[in-house]
mmCIF file of C-alpha atoms and ligand atoms in Angstrom:
data_model
loop_
_atom_site.group_PDB
_atom_site.id
_atom_site.type_symbol
_atom_site.label_atom_id
_atom_site.label_comp_id
_atom_site.label_asym_id
_atom_site.label_seq_id
_atom_site.Cartn_x
_atom_site.Cartn_y
_atom_site.Cartn_z
ATOM 1 C CA MET A 1 0.001 0.003 0.009
ATOM 2 C CA LYS A 2 2.198 2.801 -1.207
ATOM 3 C CA ASN A 3 0.835 6.268 -0.687
ATOM 4 C CA ARG A 4 2.022 9.597 0.713
ATOM 5 C CA VAL A 5 1.827 8.362 4.318
ATOM 6 C CA SER A 6 3.709 5.106 3.831
ATOM 7 C CA GLU A 7 6.327 7.028 1.860
ATOM 8 C CA ILE A 8 6.822 9.583 4.656
ATOM 9 C CA LEU A 9 6.867 6.820 7.286
ATOM 10 C CA ASN A 10 8.949 4.517 5.106
ATOM 11 C CA THR A 11 6.646 1.629 6.011
ATOM 12 C CA LYS A 12 4.811 -1.109 4.125
ATOM 13 C CA TYR A 13 1.441 0.139 5.401
ATOM 14 C CA PRO A 14 0.184 3.673 6.144
ATOM 15 C CA LEU A 15 -0.413 2.729 9.774
ATOM 16 C CA ILE A 16 0.753 4.155 13.074
ATOM 17 C CA GLN A 17 0.380 2.339 16.382
ATOM 18 C CA ALA A 18 -0.673 5.197 18.618
ATOM 19 C CA PRO A 19 1.247 5.962 21.834
ATOM 20 C CA MET A 20 -0.515 4.645 24.946
ATOM 21 C CA SER A 21 1.791 5.517 27.825
ATOM 22 C CA TRP A 22 2.431 2.442 30.037
ATOM 23 C CA ASN A 23 0.698 0.177 27.576
ATOM 24 C CA THR A 24 3.513 0.492 25.022
ATOM 25 C CA ASP A 25 6.998 -0.954 25.190
ATOM 26 C CA ALA A 26 9.913 -2.104 23.055
ATOM 27 C CA GLN A 27 8.286 -5.445 22.299
ATOM 28 C CA LEU A 28 5.019 -3.954 21.005
ATOM 29 C CA VAL A 29 6.676 -1.133 19.064
ATOM 30 C CA ALA A 30 9.244 -3.438 17.451
ATOM 31 C CA ALA A 31 6.506 -5.925 16.503
ATOM 32 C CA VAL A 32 4.607 -3.113 14.745
ATOM 33 C CA ALA A 33 7.792 -1.991 12.962
ATOM 34 C CA ASN A 34 8.564 -5.566 11.869
ATOM 35 C CA ALA A 35 4.991 -6.001 10.598
ATOM 36 C CA GLY A 36 5.121 -2.943 8.354
ATOM 37 C CA GLY A 37 3.710 -0.107 10.488
ATOM 38 C CA LEU A 38 5.199 2.681 12.554
ATOM 39 C CA GLY A 39 5.183 1.943 16.278
ATOM 40 C CA ILE A 40 5.379 4.757 18.824
ATOM 41 C CA LEU A 41 6.802 4.549 22.338
ATOM 42 C CA GLY A 42 4.536 6.432 24.721
ATOM 43 C CA PRO A 43 5.510 8.117 28.012
ATOM 44 C CA ASN A 44 6.667 5.524 30.568
ATOM 45 C CA ALA A 45 6.964 2.909 27.823
ATOM 46 C CA GLY A 46 8.273 -0.358 29.200
ATOM 47 C CA GLN A 47 8.169 0.867 32.802
ATOM 48 C CA LYS A 48 6.473 -0.579 35.865
ATOM 49 C CA THR A 49 7.142 2.323 38.221
ATOM 50 C CA LEU A 50 7.120 6.091 38.066
ATOM 51 C CA THR A 51 10.089 8.257 38.909
ATOM 52 C CA SER A 52 9.781 11.950 39.717
ATOM 53 C CA ASP A 53 13.291 12.621 38.415
ATOM 54 C CA PRO A 54 13.230 14.079 34.877
ATOM 55 C CA LYS A 55 16.742 12.797 34.024
ATOM 56 C CA GLU A 56 15.928 9.309 35.256
ATOM 57 C CA THR A 57 12.663 9.354 33.283
ATOM 58 C CA ALA A 58 14.528 10.281 30.098
ATOM 59 C CA GLU A 59 17.286 7.724 30.691
ATOM 60 C CA ARG A 60 14.655 5.029 31.126
ATOM 61 C CA MET A 61 13.299 6.058 27.742
ATOM 62 C CA ARG A 62 16.792 5.840 26.257
ATOM 63 C CA ASN A 63 16.964 2.290 27.529
ATOM 64 C CA GLU A 64 13.597 1.437 25.939
ATOM 65 C CA ILE A 65 14.683 3.003 22.633
ATOM 66 C CA ARG A 66 17.809 0.867 22.657
ATOM 67 C CA LYS A 67 15.797 -2.246 23.547
ATOM 68 C CA THR A 68 13.479 -1.530 20.612
ATOM 69 C CA ARG A 69 16.467 -1.203 18.284
ATOM 70 C CA GLU A 70 17.673 -4.631 19.376
ATOM 71 C CA LEU A 71 14.323 -6.069 18.249
ATOM 72 C CA THR A 72 13.910 -4.289 14.898
ATOM 73 C CA SER A 73 15.993 -2.641 12.246
ATOM 74 C CA SER A 74 12.981 -0.591 11.090
ATOM 75 C CA SER A 75 12.131 2.902 12.293
ATOM 76 C CA PHE A 76 9.800 3.751 15.140
ATOM 77 C CA GLY A 77 8.786 6.929 16.884
ATOM 78 C CA LEU A 78 8.459 8.723 20.181
ATOM 79 C CA ASN A 79 5.502 10.554 21.732
ATOM 80 C CA ILE A 80 6.031 14.132 22.897
ATOM 81 C CA ILE A 81 3.226 15.793 24.826
ATOM 82 C CA SER A 82 3.300 19.474 23.945
ATOM 83 C CA SER A 83 1.786 22.033 26.311
ATOM 84 C CA GLY A 84 2.852 25.037 24.216
ATOM 85 C CA GLU A 85 6.085 26.955 23.944
ATOM 86 C CA GLU A 86 5.955 28.828 27.228
ATOM 87 C CA ARG A 87 5.016 25.942 29.484
ATOM 88 C CA ASP A 88 7.284 23.444 27.751
ATOM 89 C CA ASN A 89 10.321 25.725 27.984
ATOM 90 C CA ASP A 90 10.445 25.311 31.752
ATOM 91 C CA ASN A 91 9.429 21.665 31.846
ATOM 92 C CA PRO A 92 12.474 19.528 32.696
ATOM 93 C CA PHE A 93 10.682 16.266 31.776
ATOM 94 C CA TYR A 94 10.001 17.594 28.274
ATOM 95 C CA ASN A 95 13.519 19.016 27.826
ATOM 96 C CA GLU A 96 15.286 15.874 29.027
ATOM 97 C CA LEU A 97 13.137 13.662 26.828
ATOM 98 C CA LEU A 98 13.917 15.771 23.745
ATOM 99 C CA ARG A 99 17.636 15.702 24.551
ATOM 100 C CA VAL A 100 17.636 11.916 24.732
ATOM 101 C CA ALA A 101 15.478 11.596 21.594
ATOM 102 C CA PHE A 102 17.936 13.667 19.561
ATOM 103 C CA GLU A 103 20.955 11.894 21.040
ATOM 104 C CA GLU A 104 19.391 8.585 20.083
ATOM 105 C CA ASN A 105 18.597 9.821 16.540
ATOM 106 C CA ILE A 106 14.874 9.313 16.776
ATOM 107 C CA LYS A 107 13.364 10.428 13.477
ATOM 108 C CA TYR A 108 9.598 10.135 13.998
ATOM 109 C CA PHE A 109 7.849 12.289 16.582
ATOM 110 C CA ALA A 110 4.167 11.991 17.486
ATOM 111 C CA ILE A 111 3.550 15.459 18.899
ATOM 112 C CA VAL A 112 0.304 15.567 20.823
ATOM 113 C CA GLY A 113 -1.285 18.691 22.297
ATOM 114 C CA GLU A 114 -0.317 22.214 21.297
ATOM 115 C CA ALA A 115 1.273 23.036 17.942
ATOM 116 C CA ASN A 116 4.599 24.524 19.020
ATOM 117 C CA LYS A 117 6.781 26.256 16.410
ATOM 118 C CA VAL A 118 9.936 26.110 18.550
ATOM 119 C CA LEU A 119 9.494 22.349 18.991
ATOM 120 C CA PHE A 120 8.671 21.809 15.320
ATOM 121 C CA ASP A 121 11.788 23.774 14.281
ATOM 122 C CA LYS A 122 14.005 21.800 16.665
ATOM 123 C CA ILE A 123 12.725 18.530 15.222
ATOM 124 C CA LYS A 124 13.298 19.786 11.680
ATOM 125 C CA GLU A 125 16.871 20.815 12.590
ATOM 126 C CA HIS A 126 17.390 17.170 13.517
ATOM 127 C CA ASN A 127 15.826 16.006 10.232
ATOM 128 C CA GLY A 128 12.850 14.636 12.098
ATOM 129 C CA VAL A 129 9.347 13.887 10.835
ATOM 130 C CA ILE A 130 6.453 15.570 12.647
ATOM 131 C CA ILE A 131 3.217 13.683 13.135
ATOM 132 C CA TYR A 132 0.959 16.201 14.841
ATOM 133 C CA ARG A 133 -2.217 15.314 16.723
ATOM 134 C CA PRO A 134 -4.230 18.034 18.411
ATOM 135 C CA ILE A 135 -6.381 16.746 21.238
ATOM 136 C CA THR A 136 -9.389 18.541 19.801
ATOM 137 C CA PRO A 137 -8.981 18.898 16.068
ATOM 138 C CA THR A 138 -10.314 21.977 14.245
ATOM 139 C CA PRO A 139 -9.562 23.152 10.692
ATOM 140 C CA GLU A 140 -7.803 26.225 12.136
ATOM 141 C CA ILE A 141 -5.407 24.168 14.288
ATOM 142 C CA MET A 142 -4.665 21.835 11.396
ATOM 143 C CA LYS A 143 -3.862 24.770 9.100
ATOM 144 C CA VAL A 144 -1.552 26.312 11.709
ATOM 145 C CA ALA A 145 0.299 23.023 12.198
ATOM 146 C CA GLU A 146 0.639 22.543 8.436
ATOM 147 C CA LYS A 147 2.133 26.038 8.149
ATOM 148 C CA MET A 148 4.501 25.361 11.058
ATOM 149 C CA GLY A 149 5.964 22.390 9.179
ATOM 150 C CA ALA A 150 4.061 19.282 10.294
ATOM 151 C CA ASP A 151 4.512 16.383 7.886
ATOM 152 C CA LEU A 152 1.410 14.412 8.873
ATOM 153 C CA LEU A 153 -1.720 15.327 10.810
ATOM 154 C CA VAL A 154 -3.964 13.100 12.894
ATOM 155 C CA ALA A 155 -7.717 13.773 13.026
ATOM 156 C CA THR A 156 -9.081 12.153 16.192
ATOM 157 C CA GLY A 157 -12.757 11.490 16.726
ATOM 158 C CA TYR A 158 -14.606 11.225 20.010
ATOM 159 C CA ASP A 159 -14.819 7.437 19.619
ATOM 160 C CA GLU A 160 -11.171 7.101 20.682
ATOM 161 C CA GLY A 161 -9.628 5.567 23.781
ATOM 162 C CA GLY A 162 -7.491 7.575 26.216
ATOM 163 C CA GLY A 163 -8.053 11.270 26.930
ATOM 164 C CA LEU A 164 -10.844 12.516 24.678
ATOM 165 C CA PRO A 165 -11.252 15.653 22.575
ATOM 166 C CA VAL A 166 -13.151 18.302 24.526
ATOM 167 C CA LYS A 167 -15.834 18.390 21.832
ATOM 168 C CA SER A 168 -17.912 15.298 21.256
ATOM 169 C CA VAL A 169 -17.423 15.129 17.489
ATOM 170 C CA GLY A 170 -17.233 11.608 16.079
ATOM 171 C CA THR A 171 -14.603 10.214 13.745
ATOM 172 C CA PHE A 172 -16.992 10.262 10.765
ATOM 173 C CA THR A 173 -17.335 14.032 11.101
ATOM 174 C CA VAL A 174 -13.793 14.925 12.111
ATOM 175 C CA VAL A 175 -11.876 13.074 9.419
ATOM 176 C CA PRO A 176 -13.359 14.546 6.217
ATOM 177 C CA THR A 177 -13.544 18.004 7.802
ATOM 178 C CA MET A 178 -9.809 17.967 8.602
ATOM 179 C CA VAL A 179 -8.892 16.356 5.277
ATOM 180 C CA ASP A 180 -10.605 19.219 3.444
ATOM 181 C CA SER A 181 -8.785 21.865 5.460
ATOM 182 C CA VAL A 182 -5.160 21.025 4.587
ATOM 183 C CA ASN A 183 -2.961 19.765 1.768
ATOM 184 C CA ILE A 184 -0.699 17.417 3.736
ATOM 185 C CA PRO A 185 -1.873 13.873 4.514
ATOM 186 C CA VAL A 186 -4.261 13.239 7.391
ATOM 187 C CA LEU A 187 -4.466 10.013 9.390
ATOM 188 C CA ALA A 188 -7.748 8.979 11.000
ATOM 189 C CA ALA A 189 -7.933 8.018 14.682
ATOM 190 C CA GLY A 190 -10.721 6.950 16.986
ATOM 191 C CA GLY A 191 -12.593 3.678 17.024
ATOM 192 C CA ILE A 192 -10.700 1.882 14.249
ATOM 193 C CA ASN A 193 -10.642 -1.769 15.319
ATOM 194 C CA ASP A 194 -10.768 -3.835 12.136
ATOM 195 C CA SER A 195 -10.459 -3.710 8.343
ATOM 196 C CA ARG A 196 -13.915 -2.157 8.038
ATOM 197 C CA GLY A 197 -12.708 0.764 10.118
ATOM 198 C CA VAL A 198 -9.576 1.066 8.009
ATOM 199 C CA LYS A 199 -11.601 1.069 4.786
ATOM 200 C CA ALA A 200 -13.980 3.661 6.221
ATOM 201 C CA ALA A 201 -11.047 5.878 7.160
ATOM 202 C CA PHE A 202 -9.779 5.830 3.580
ATOM 203 C CA ALA A 203 -13.309 6.387 2.236
ATOM 204 C CA LEU A 204 -13.494 9.516 4.420
ATOM 205 C CA GLY A 205 -10.331 10.853 2.798
ATOM 206 C CA ALA A 206 -7.706 9.813 5.332
ATOM 207 C CA GLU A 207 -4.456 8.546 3.874
ATOM 208 C CA GLY A 208 -3.495 6.529 6.909
ATOM 209 C CA VAL A 209 -4.732 5.159 10.220
ATOM 210 C CA TYR A 210 -3.559 5.876 13.770
ATOM 211 C CA ILE A 211 -4.725 3.074 16.006
ATOM 212 C CA GLY A 212 -4.443 2.659 19.766
ATOM 213 C CA THR A 213 -6.983 0.492 21.626
ATOM 214 C CA ARG A 214 -6.917 -2.455 19.210
ATOM 215 C CA PHE A 215 -3.195 -2.940 19.795
ATOM 216 C CA ILE A 216 -3.744 -3.476 23.545
ATOM 217 C CA ALA A 217 -5.439 -6.804 22.831
ATOM 218 C CA THR A 218 -2.442 -8.307 21.038
ATOM 219 C CA GLN A 219 0.054 -10.921 22.125
ATOM 220 C CA GLU A 220 2.928 -8.472 22.283
ATOM 221 C CA ALA A 221 1.247 -5.601 24.202
ATOM 222 C CA PRO A 222 2.561 -5.249 27.773
ATOM 223 C CA SER A 223 -0.937 -4.825 29.279
ATOM 224 C CA ALA A 224 -2.074 -7.496 31.754
ATOM 225 C CA ILE A 225 -3.862 -10.540 30.344
ATOM 226 C CA GLU A 226 -6.797 -9.618 32.640
ATOM 227 C CA THR A 227 -7.037 -6.271 30.856
ATOM 228 C CA LYS A 228 -6.932 -7.897 27.430
ATOM 229 C CA GLN A 229 -9.649 -10.348 28.545
ATOM 230 C CA ALA A 230 -11.783 -7.523 29.950
ATOM 231 C CA ILE A 231 -11.631 -5.811 26.540
ATOM 232 C CA LEU A 232 -12.753 -9.039 24.855
ATOM 233 C CA ASP A 233 -15.586 -9.485 27.352
ATOM 234 C CA SER A 234 -16.895 -5.893 27.183
ATOM 235 C CA GLY A 235 -18.811 -3.678 24.793
ATOM 236 C CA HIS A 236 -19.672 0.006 24.635
ATOM 237 C CA GLU A 237 -22.568 -0.530 27.056
ATOM 238 C CA ASP A 238 -20.100 -1.609 29.738
ATOM 239 C CA MET A 239 -18.393 1.761 29.693
ATOM 240 C CA ALA A 240 -19.070 5.064 31.375
ATOM 241 C CA PHE A 241 -17.562 8.518 31.582
ATOM 242 C CA ILE A 242 -15.535 8.876 34.743
ATOM 243 C CA VAL A 243 -14.723 12.452 33.845
ATOM 244 C CA LYS A 244 -15.946 14.496 30.887
ATOM 245 C CA THR A 245 -12.989 13.532 28.706
ATOM 246 C CA LEU A 246 -12.296 9.974 29.845
ATOM 247 C CA ARG A 247 -14.366 6.842 29.666
ATOM 248 C CA SER A 248 -13.599 3.501 31.216
ATOM 249 C CA ILE A 249 -14.899 -0.014 31.287
ATOM 250 C CA LEU A 250 -16.775 -0.243 34.585
ATOM 251 C CA THR A 251 -14.040 -1.658 36.813
ATOM 252 C CA LYS A 252 -14.559 -1.527 40.565
ATOM 253 C CA LYS A 253 -12.413 1.583 40.645
ATOM 254 C CA ALA A 254 -14.453 3.224 37.853
ATOM 255 C CA GLU A 255 -17.623 2.553 39.851
ATOM 256 C CA ILE A 256 -16.112 4.150 42.951
ATOM 257 C CA ILE A 257 -15.160 7.221 40.881
ATOM 258 C CA LEU A 258 -18.667 7.432 39.473
ATOM 259 C CA LYS A 259 -20.197 7.264 42.983
ATOM 260 C CA LYS A 260 -17.868 9.989 44.151
ATOM 261 C CA HIS A 261 -18.983 12.128 41.219
ATOM 262 C CA GLU A 262 -22.594 11.673 42.245
ATOM 263 C CA ASN A 263 -21.641 12.948 45.705
ATOM 264 C CA ASN A 264 -19.643 15.852 44.210
ATOM 265 C CA GLU A 265 -16.418 14.543 45.748
ATOM 266 C CA ASP A 266 -13.008 15.286 44.212
ATOM 267 C CA THR A 267 -11.780 12.388 42.061
ATOM 268 C CA SER A 268 -8.553 13.805 40.598
ATOM 269 C CA SER A 269 -6.276 11.555 42.668
ATOM 270 C CA ASP A 270 -8.397 8.489 41.821
ATOM 271 C CA ILE A 271 -7.687 8.849 38.132
ATOM 272 C CA THR A 272 -3.933 9.414 38.435
ATOM 273 C CA GLY A 273 -2.076 6.219 37.609
ATOM 274 C CA GLY A 274 -5.241 4.676 36.202
ATOM 275 C CA PHE A 275 -3.647 3.560 32.945
ATOM 276 C CA ARG A 276 -0.907 1.780 34.882
ATOM 277 C CA THR A 277 -2.799 0.017 37.651
ATOM 278 C CA GLY A 278 -5.965 -0.784 35.729
ATOM 279 C CA MET A 279 -4.432 -1.568 32.355
ATOM 280 C CA LEU A 280 -0.776 -2.555 32.717
ATOM 281 C CA GLU A 281 -1.205 -4.381 36.005
ATOM 282 C CA GLY A 282 -4.828 -5.465 35.565
ATOM 283 C CA LYS A 283 -5.779 -4.366 39.104
ATOM 284 C CA PHE A 284 -9.397 -3.428 38.615
ATOM 285 C CA ASP A 285 -9.916 -2.445 42.253
ATOM 286 C CA GLU A 286 -7.347 0.293 41.789
ATOM 287 C CA GLY A 287 -7.501 1.360 38.177
ATOM 288 C CA ILE A 288 -9.552 2.070 35.095
ATOM 289 C CA ILE A 289 -9.566 0.623 31.573
ATOM 290 C CA SER A 290 -9.636 3.395 29.001
ATOM 291 C CA VAL A 291 -10.501 2.135 25.527
ATOM 292 C CA ASN A 292 -12.474 3.211 22.485
ATOM 293 C CA ASN A 293 -16.211 3.000 21.945
ATOM 294 C CA GLY A 294 -15.989 0.154 19.461
ATOM 295 C CA ILE A 295 -14.562 -2.637 21.600
ATOM 296 C CA ASP A 296 -17.649 -4.817 20.953
ATOM 297 C CA ILE A 297 -15.899 -6.073 17.804
ATOM 298 C CA ILE A 298 -12.625 -6.976 19.487
ATOM 299 C CA LYS A 299 -12.899 -10.732 19.948
ATOM 300 C CA ASP A 300 -9.392 -12.144 20.064
ATOM 301 C CA ILE A 301 -5.762 -11.536 20.977
ATOM 302 C CA PRO A 302 -3.776 -11.948 17.762
ATOM 303 C CA THR A 303 -0.114 -11.263 17.208
ATOM 304 C CA VAL A 304 0.647 -7.754 15.986
ATOM 305 C CA GLU A 305 1.592 -9.153 12.587
ATOM 306 C CA GLU A 306 -1.735 -11.001 12.227
ATOM 307 C CA LEU A 307 -3.637 -7.898 13.293
ATOM 308 C CA ILE A 308 -1.878 -5.581 10.821
ATOM 309 C CA GLU A 309 -2.322 -8.043 7.953
ATOM 310 C CA ARG A 310 -6.041 -8.236 8.826
ATOM 311 C CA PHE A 311 -6.404 -4.459 8.905
ATOM 312 C CA PHE A 312 -5.304 -4.284 5.295
ATOM 313 C CA GLU A 313 -6.999 -7.403 3.930
ATOM 314 C CA LYS A 314 -8.956 -6.744 0.723
HETATM 315 C C1 LIG B 401 -4.889 3.389 27.252
HETATM 316 C C2 LIG B 401 -4.558 4.537 26.385
HETATM 317 C C3 LIG B 401 -3.523 5.392 26.740
HETATM 318 C C4 LIG B 401 -3.193 6.470 25.935
HETATM 319 N N1 LIG B 401 -2.107 7.236 26.269
HETATM 320 C C5 LIG B 401 -1.690 8.193 25.377
HETATM 321 C C6 LIG B 401 -0.448 8.850 25.600
HETATM 322 O O1 LIG B 401 0.295 8.555 26.502
HETATM 323 N N2 LIG B 401 -0.084 9.813 24.724
HETATM 324 C C7 LIG B 401 -0.880 10.156 23.641
HETATM 325 O O2 LIG B 401 -0.465 11.041 22.873
HETATM 326 N N3 LIG B 401 -2.059 9.556 23.429
HETATM 327 C C8 LIG B 401 -2.463 8.553 24.239
HETATM 328 N N4 LIG B 401 -3.602 7.842 23.975
HETATM 329 C C9 LIG B 401 -4.374 8.164 22.750
HETATM 330 C C10 LIG B 401 -3.854 7.357 21.556
HETATM 331 O O3 LIG B 401 -2.551 7.755 21.221
HETATM 332 C C11 LIG B 401 -4.760 7.449 20.320
HETATM 333 O O4 LIG B 401 -5.036 8.789 20.057
HETATM 334 C C12 LIG B 401 -6.056 6.695 20.492
HETATM 335 O O5 LIG B 401 -5.843 5.473 21.120
HETATM 336 C C13 LIG B 401 -6.683 6.446 19.123
HETATM 337 O O6 LIG B 401 -7.968 5.931 19.245
HETATM 338 P P1 LIG B 401 -8.357 4.381 19.414
HETATM 339 O O7 LIG B 401 -7.978 4.014 20.803
HETATM 340 O O8 LIG B 401 -9.803 4.379 19.188
HETATM 341 O O9 LIG B 401 -7.614 3.588 18.400
HETATM 342 C C14 LIG B 401 -3.944 6.727 24.760
HETATM 343 C C15 LIG B 401 -4.998 5.882 24.414
HETATM 344 C C16 LIG B 401 -5.292 4.777 25.203
HETATM 345 C C17 LIG B 401 -6.394 3.849 24.763
#
């Protein structure tokens, strides 16, 4: 499947495995790279614990980058959360991560959040490729990012897993709207779980797909087997919003959070660490399971290679 996206990514397929913090690691990302897609290491990839030291956090990422390189000779990428020029400037976690990324010659950057010209320019100075995903896509933001030098844009619909766009606009609306607003290629994200979703994305004008949730239920994903099984056993009716921009399968913890909401209690500390405890460790008393709206159709745990071949079957 050669098109503008696979050419820019230098991959067999125009597919990106989306960053999913703790639920990504060298094994998953290398498997995606070896199967013809672009894998992305998310924050805390390959980790089991959190460190509050920015240098240590970045060095752990260096280690995971090197581990990935041992498992694949193909390219892969890194996720940078961008909070905008001013806030990022003083953020040691962000600065240390960028330093390590450049030292390790990472080429592909999935920039998520604010379009940041200083960041884009730095990446270009290092001959990097910018895959930009605003949390809440609008034609204006896409145009700004295109002008700033983004190579690829991701249009994410409200169906997605993880932190949601602040506006509840579905993938079917977001993708063609963003495609029509720019000249560079757009990838579709949000609720793509099988080849029907991939075909729909292309029919809507996307030139590639950016897929998260479906990769959690694969053999290589680091998430707990209990989490993978819970995804197989659940559908969209088993999910609820635990905050306005985050939905979860109704784990015990999610139910506690919902109850607290009803009583107007603060839940911010309940959600912290949710992707690790609930998803990586499979501790449903302590954590949530954040996935997309379309998990009804996820029925097995294939290898990454099987999954990617299926996505692109005729
Ligand atoms: C469990 C989980 C964790 C996520 N963590 C991150 C993250 O660390 N960084 C990021 O940019 N996006 C994150 N996302 C969003 C994904 O990168 C991607 O936008 C989303 O998964 C695409 O929609 P889909 O899940 O319907 O395929 C996460 C998504 C999930 C499901």
